Short mmCIF file of C-alpha atoms in Angstrom, two decimals:
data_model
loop_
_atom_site.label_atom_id
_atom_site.label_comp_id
_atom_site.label_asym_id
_atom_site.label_seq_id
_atom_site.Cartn_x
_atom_site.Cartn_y
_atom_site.Cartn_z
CA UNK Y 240 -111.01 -96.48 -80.23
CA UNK Y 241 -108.48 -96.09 -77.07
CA UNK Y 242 -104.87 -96.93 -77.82
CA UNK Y 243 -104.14 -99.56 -75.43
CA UNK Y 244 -100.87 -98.65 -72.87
CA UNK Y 245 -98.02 -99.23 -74.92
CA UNK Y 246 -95.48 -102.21 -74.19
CA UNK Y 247 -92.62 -100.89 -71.77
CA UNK Y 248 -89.11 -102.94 -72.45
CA UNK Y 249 -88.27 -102.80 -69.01
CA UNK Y 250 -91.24 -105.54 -68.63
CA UNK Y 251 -88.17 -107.96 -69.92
CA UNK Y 252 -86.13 -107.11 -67.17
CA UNK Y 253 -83.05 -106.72 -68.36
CA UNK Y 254 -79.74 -107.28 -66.65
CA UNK Y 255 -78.19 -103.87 -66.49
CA UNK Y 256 -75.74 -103.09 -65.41
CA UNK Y 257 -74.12 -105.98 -66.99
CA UNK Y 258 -71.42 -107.64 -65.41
CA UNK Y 259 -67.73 -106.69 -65.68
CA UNK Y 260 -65.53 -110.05 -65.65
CA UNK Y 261 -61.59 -109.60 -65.60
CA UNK Y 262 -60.04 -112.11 -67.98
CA UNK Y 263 -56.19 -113.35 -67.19
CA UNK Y 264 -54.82 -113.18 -70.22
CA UNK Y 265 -51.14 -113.54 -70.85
CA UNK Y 266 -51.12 -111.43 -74.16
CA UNK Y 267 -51.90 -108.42 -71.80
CA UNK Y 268 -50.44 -109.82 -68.71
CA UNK Y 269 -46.95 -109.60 -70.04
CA UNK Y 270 -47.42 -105.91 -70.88
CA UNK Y 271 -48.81 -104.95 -68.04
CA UNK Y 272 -52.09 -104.38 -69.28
CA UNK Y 273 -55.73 -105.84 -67.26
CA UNK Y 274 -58.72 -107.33 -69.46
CA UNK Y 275 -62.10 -106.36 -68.67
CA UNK Y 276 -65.06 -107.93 -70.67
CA UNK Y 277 -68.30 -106.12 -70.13
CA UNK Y 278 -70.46 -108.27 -70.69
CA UNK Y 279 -73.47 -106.92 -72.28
CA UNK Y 280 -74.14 -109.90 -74.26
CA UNK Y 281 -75.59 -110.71 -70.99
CA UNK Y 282 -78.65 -108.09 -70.81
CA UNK Y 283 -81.22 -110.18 -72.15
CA UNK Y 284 -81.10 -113.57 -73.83
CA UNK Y 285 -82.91 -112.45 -77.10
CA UNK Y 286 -81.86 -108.43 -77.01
CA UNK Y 287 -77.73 -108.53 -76.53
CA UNK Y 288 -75.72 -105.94 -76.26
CA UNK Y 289 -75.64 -102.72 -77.78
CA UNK Y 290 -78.76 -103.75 -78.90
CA UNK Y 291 -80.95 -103.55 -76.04
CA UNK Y 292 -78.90 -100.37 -75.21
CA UNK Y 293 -80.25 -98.35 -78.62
CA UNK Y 294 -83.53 -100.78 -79.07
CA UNK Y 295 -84.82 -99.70 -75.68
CA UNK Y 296 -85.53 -95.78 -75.82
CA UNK Y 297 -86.75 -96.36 -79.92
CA UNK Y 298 -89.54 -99.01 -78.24
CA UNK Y 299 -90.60 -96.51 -75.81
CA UNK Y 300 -90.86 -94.07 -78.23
CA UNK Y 301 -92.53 -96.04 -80.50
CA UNK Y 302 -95.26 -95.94 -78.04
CA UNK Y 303 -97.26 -98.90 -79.37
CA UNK Y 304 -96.92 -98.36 -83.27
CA UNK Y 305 -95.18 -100.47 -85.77
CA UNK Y 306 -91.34 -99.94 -85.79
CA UNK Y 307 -89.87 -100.20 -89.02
CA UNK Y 308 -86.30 -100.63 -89.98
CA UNK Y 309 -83.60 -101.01 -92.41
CA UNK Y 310 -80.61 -103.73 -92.66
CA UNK Y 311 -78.78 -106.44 -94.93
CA UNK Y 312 -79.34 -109.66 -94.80
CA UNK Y 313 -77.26 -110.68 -92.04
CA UNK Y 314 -78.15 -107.85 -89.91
CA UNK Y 315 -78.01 -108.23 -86.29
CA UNK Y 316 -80.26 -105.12 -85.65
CA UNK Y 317 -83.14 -106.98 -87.74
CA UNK Y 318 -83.12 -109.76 -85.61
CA UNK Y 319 -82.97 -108.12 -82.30
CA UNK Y 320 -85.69 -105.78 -83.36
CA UNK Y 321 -88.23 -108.50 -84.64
CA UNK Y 322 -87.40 -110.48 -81.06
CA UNK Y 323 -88.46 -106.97 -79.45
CA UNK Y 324 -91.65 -106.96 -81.90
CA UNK Y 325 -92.28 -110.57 -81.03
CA UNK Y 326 -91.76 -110.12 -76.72
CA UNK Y 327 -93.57 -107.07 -76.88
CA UNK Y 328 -96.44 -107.45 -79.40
CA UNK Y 329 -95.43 -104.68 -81.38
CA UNK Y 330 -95.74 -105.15 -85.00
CA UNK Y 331 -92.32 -104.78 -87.00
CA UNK Y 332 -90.99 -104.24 -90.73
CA UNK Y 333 -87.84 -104.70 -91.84
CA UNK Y 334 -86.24 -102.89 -94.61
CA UNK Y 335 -83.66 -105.09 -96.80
CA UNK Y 336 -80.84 -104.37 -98.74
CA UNK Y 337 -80.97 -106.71 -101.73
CA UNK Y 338 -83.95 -106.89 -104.19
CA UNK Y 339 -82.64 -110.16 -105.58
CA UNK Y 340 -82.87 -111.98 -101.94
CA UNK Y 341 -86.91 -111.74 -102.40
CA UNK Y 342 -86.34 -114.19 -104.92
CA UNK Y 343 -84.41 -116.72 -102.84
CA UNK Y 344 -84.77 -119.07 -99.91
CA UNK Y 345 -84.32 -116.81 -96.77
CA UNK Y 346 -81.01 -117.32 -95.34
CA UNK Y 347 -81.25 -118.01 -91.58
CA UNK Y 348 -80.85 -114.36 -90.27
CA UNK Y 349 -84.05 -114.01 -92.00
CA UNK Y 350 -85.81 -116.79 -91.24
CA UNK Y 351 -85.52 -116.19 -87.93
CA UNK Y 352 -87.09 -112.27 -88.33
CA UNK Y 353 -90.14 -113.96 -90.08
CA UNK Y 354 -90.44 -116.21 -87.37
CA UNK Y 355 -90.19 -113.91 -84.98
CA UNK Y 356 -93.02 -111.61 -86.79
CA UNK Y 357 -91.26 -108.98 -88.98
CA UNK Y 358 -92.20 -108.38 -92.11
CA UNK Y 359 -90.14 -108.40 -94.59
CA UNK Y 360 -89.63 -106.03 -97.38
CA UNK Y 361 -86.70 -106.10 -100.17
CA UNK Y 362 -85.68 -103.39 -102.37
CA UNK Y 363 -83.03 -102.50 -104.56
CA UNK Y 364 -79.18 -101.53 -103.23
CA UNK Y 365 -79.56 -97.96 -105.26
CA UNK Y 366 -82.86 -97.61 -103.77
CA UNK Y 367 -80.88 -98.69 -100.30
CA UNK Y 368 -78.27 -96.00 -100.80
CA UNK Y 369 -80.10 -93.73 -100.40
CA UNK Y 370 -83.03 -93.73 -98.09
CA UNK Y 371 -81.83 -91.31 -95.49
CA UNK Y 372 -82.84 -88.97 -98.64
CA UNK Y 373 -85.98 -87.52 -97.09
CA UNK Y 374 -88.06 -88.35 -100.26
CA UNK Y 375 -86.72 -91.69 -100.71
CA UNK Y 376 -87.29 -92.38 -96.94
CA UNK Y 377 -91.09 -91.23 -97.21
CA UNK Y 378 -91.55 -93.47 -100.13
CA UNK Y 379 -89.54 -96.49 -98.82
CA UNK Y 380 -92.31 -96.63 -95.73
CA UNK Y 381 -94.97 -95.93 -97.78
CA UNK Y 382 -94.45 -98.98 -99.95
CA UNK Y 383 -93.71 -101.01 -96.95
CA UNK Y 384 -97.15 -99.81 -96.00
CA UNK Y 385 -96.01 -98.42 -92.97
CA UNK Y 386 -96.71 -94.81 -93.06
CA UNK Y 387 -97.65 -94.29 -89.49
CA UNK Y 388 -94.54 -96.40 -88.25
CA UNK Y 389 -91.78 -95.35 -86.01
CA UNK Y 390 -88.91 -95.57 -88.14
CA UNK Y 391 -85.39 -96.39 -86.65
CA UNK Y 392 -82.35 -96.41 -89.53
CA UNK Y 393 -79.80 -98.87 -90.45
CA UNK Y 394 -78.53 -100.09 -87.06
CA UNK Y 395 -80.49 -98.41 -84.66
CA UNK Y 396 -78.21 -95.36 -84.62
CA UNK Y 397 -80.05 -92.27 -83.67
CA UNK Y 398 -80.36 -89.35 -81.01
CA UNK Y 399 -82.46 -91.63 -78.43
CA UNK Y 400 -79.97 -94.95 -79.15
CA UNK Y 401 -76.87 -92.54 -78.50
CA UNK Y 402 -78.37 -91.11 -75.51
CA UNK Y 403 -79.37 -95.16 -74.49
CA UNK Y 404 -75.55 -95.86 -74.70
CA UNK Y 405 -74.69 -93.05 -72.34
CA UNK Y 406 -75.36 -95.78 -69.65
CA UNK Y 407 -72.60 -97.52 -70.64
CA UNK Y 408 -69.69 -94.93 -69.98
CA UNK Y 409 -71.83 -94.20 -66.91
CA UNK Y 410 -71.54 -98.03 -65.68
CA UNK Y 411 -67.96 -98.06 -66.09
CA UNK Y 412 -67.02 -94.70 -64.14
CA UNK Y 413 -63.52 -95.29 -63.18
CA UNK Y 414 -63.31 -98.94 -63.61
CA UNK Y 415 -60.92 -98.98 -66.94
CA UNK Y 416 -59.01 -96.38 -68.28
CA UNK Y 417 -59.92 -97.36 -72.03
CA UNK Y 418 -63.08 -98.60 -73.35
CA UNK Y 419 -62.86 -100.46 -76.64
CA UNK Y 420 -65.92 -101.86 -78.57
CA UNK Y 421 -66.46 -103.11 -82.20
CA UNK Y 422 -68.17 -100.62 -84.65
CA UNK Y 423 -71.04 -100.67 -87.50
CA UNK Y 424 -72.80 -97.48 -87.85
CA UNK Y 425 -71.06 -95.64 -84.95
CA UNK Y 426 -74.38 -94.78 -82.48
CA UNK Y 427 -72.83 -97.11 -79.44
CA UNK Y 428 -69.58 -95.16 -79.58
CA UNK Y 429 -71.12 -92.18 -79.80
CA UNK Y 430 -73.42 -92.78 -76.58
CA UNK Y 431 -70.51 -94.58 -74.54
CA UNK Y 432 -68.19 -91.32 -74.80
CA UNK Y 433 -70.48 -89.38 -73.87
CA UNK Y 434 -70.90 -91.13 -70.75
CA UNK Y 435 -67.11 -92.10 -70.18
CA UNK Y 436 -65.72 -90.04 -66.37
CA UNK Y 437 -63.16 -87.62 -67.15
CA UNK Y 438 -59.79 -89.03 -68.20
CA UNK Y 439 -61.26 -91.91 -69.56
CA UNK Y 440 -61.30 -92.61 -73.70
CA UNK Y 441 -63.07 -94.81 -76.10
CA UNK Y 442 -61.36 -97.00 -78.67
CA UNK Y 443 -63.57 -98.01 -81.80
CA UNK Y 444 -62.54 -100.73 -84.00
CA UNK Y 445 -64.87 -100.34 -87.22
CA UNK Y 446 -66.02 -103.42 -88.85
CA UNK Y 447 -66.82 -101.73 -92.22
CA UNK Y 448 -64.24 -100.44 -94.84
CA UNK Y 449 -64.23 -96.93 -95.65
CA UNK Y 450 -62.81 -93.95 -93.60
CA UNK Y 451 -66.52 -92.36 -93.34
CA UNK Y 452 -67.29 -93.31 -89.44
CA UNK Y 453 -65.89 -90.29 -87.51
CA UNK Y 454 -67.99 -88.02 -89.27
CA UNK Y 455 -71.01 -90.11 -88.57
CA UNK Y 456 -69.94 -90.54 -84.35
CA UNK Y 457 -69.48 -86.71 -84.48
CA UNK Y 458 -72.66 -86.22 -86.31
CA UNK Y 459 -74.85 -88.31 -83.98
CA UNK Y 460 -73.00 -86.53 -81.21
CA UNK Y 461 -74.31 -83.28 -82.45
CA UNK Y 462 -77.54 -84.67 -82.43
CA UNK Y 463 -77.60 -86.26 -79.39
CA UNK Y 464 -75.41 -83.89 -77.19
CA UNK Y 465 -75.55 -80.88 -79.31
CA UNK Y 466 -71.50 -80.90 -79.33
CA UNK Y 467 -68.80 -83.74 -79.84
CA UNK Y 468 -68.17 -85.39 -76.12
CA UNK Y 469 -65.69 -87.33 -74.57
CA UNK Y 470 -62.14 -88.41 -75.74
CA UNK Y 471 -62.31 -91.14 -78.30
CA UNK Y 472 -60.74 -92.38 -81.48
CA UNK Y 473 -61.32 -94.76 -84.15
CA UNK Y 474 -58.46 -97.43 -85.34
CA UNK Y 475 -59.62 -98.27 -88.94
CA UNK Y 476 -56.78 -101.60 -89.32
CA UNK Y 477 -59.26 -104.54 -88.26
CA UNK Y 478 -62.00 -104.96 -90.69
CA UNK Y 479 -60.48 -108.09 -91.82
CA UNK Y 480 -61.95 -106.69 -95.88
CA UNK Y 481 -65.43 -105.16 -94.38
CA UNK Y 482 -68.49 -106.03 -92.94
CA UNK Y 483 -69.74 -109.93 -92.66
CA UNK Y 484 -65.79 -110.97 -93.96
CA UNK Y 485 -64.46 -113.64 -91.57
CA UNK Y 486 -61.11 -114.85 -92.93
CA UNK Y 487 -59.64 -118.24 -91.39
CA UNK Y 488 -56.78 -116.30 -89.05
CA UNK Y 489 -59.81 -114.51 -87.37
CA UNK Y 490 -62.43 -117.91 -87.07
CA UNK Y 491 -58.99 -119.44 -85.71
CA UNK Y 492 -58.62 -116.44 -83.43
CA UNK Y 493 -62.08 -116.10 -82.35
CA UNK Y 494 -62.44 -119.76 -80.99
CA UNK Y 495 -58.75 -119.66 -79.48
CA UNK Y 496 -60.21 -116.86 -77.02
CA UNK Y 497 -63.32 -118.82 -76.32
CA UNK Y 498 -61.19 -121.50 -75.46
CA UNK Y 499 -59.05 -119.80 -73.57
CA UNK Y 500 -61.56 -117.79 -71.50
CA UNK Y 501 -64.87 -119.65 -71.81
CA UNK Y 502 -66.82 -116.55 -73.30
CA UNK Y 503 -68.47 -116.88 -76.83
CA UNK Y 504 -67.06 -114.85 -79.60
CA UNK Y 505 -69.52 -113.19 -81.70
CA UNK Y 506 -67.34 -113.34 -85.21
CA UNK Y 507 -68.95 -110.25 -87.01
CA UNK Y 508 -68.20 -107.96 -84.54
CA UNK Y 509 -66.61 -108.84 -80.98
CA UNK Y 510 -64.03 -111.17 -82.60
CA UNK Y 511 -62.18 -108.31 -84.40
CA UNK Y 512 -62.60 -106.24 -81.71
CA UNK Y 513 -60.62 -108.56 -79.53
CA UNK Y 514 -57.95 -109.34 -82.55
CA UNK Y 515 -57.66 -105.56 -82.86
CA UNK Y 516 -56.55 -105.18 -78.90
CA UNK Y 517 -54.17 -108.28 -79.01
CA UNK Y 518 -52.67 -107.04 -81.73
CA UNK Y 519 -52.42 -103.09 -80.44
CA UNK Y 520 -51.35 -104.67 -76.99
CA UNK Y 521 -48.24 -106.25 -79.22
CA UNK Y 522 -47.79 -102.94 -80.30
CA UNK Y 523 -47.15 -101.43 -77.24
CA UNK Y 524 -50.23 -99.00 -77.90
CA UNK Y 525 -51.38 -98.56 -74.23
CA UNK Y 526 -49.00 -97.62 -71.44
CA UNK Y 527 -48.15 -100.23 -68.60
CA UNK Y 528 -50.90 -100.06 -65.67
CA UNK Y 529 -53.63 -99.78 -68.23
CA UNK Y 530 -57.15 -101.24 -67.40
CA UNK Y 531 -58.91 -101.86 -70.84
CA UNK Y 532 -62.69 -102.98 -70.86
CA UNK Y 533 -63.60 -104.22 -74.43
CA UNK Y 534 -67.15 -104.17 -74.64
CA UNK Y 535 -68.70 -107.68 -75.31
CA UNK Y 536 -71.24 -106.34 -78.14
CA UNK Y 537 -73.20 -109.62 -78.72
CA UNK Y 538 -73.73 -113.32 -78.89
CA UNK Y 539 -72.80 -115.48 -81.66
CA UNK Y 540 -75.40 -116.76 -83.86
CA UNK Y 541 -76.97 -119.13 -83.54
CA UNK Y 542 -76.89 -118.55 -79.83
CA UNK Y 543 -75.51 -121.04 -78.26
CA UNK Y 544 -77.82 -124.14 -76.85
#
């Protein structure tokens, strides 16, 4: 039987590049420091961010097969990738941490993957820990029933999503003098460096506890580049106690900055990114006549009506 063409994301038309808005904010202002948001929450309504940016070159790779994947039960890389399944009629699996939640009503991260096609498959967090393990990889898609699958880890970070995110530095060029984003398993950094014009450097601000992310940027830079690139750096101070953790000072932060400025704060991510440059601006951490462009990851969710 002939393999029908497969699905091509740039059928979605995304809106790349995305736009760069300068915010007037007085925190900065004072210190004579510019905002830039770029706004790649704007890309596509259903594949934000960072997202699209690493989703995109996995799809086309995938080249019509099912793409299966791994995440927790909040993860925003599930959802984005069953919406990709679901626009492009490519069949999806998703990988969860958590035997235990196969027991219980799915929460609405979840819900929303099954709606949107993907099925679901739980297994145990030892089981989780360890399925870059070749063996335990090979048996985790063979029980998903999925051995023919394209398989994209834990938050989409590989050598084609680092090379994806490459656009990013590229959009920029000479438009801020620091780029800052929020991150999870390191890929978009990774890509965005390597991308960044000369004299520029990338700031990450790593949502999860645990000292471990430089050695996975450079690692996926290896991959991706065959060498580390670009200038960047990693400031480890604004997990607010690790991934999904959203203490009352940051919900109280997050929609003071919406308020202020009118753009959505996603709270997992973009919300400590932007608490982490307030609070580095207070520190005097950039020198006066610096252009910073914090990288507007995603979209809160629920989206917005």
């Amino acid at each position: 039987m002939t393999r029908s063409a497969a699905p091509d994301p740039a059928a979605l038309s995304p809106r790349l590049p995305s736009p760069l808005q300068e915010v007037a904010d007085d925190r900065f202002g004072r210190r004579g420091l510019r905002l830039l948001l770029k706004r790649d929450d704007l890309i596509h309504p259903e594949l934000t961010g960072n997202k699209w940016r690493k989703l995109a070159p996995n799809l086309r790779a995938a080249a019509g097969r099912t793409v299966v994947t791994f995440g927790g039960a909040y993860s925003n890389h599930l959802r984005a990738t069953a919406a990709a399944g679901r626009l492009l009629g490519l069949p999806t699996v998703g990988v969860v941490r958590g035997q235990e939640l196969a027991e219980r009503p799915l929460n609405p991260s979840l819900a929303r993957c099954a709606a949107d096609g993907m099925r679901l498959h739980f297994v145990d967090r030892s089981t989780y820990r360890r399925k870059a393990e070749p063996g335990t990889l090979a048996a985790l898609v063979r029980a998903a029933g999925a051995e023919e699958a394209h398989v994209v880890p834990e938050g989409g970070s590989n050598a084609l999503a680092v090379r994806g995110c490459r656009a990013l530095g590229e959009e920029l060029g000479e438009q801020a003098d620091v780029v800052a984003l929020a991150c999870g398993t390191g890929g978009t950094l990774a890509g965005l460096a390597g991308g960044l014009a000369p004299g520029r450097r990338a700031l990450g601000i790593p949502v999860l506890r645990g000292g471990f992310l430089a050695a996975d940027i450079e690692a996926l830079q290896e991959r991706a580049f065959g060498a580390r690139r670009g200038t960047w750096s990693l400031d480890e101070r604004f997990h607010f106690g690790g991934y999904a953790r959203v203490p009352a000072e940051l919900e109280t932060f997050a929609e003071d900055f919406t308020a202020r400025h009118g753009v959505p704060v996603e709270r997992l991510y973009v919300a400590k990114l932007l608490y982490g440059l307030v609070a580095l601006a207070g520190e005097g951490a950039f020198p006066r006549g610096t252009t910073i462009a914090a990288v507007v990851t995603g979209s809160p969710f629920p989206a917005p009506a």
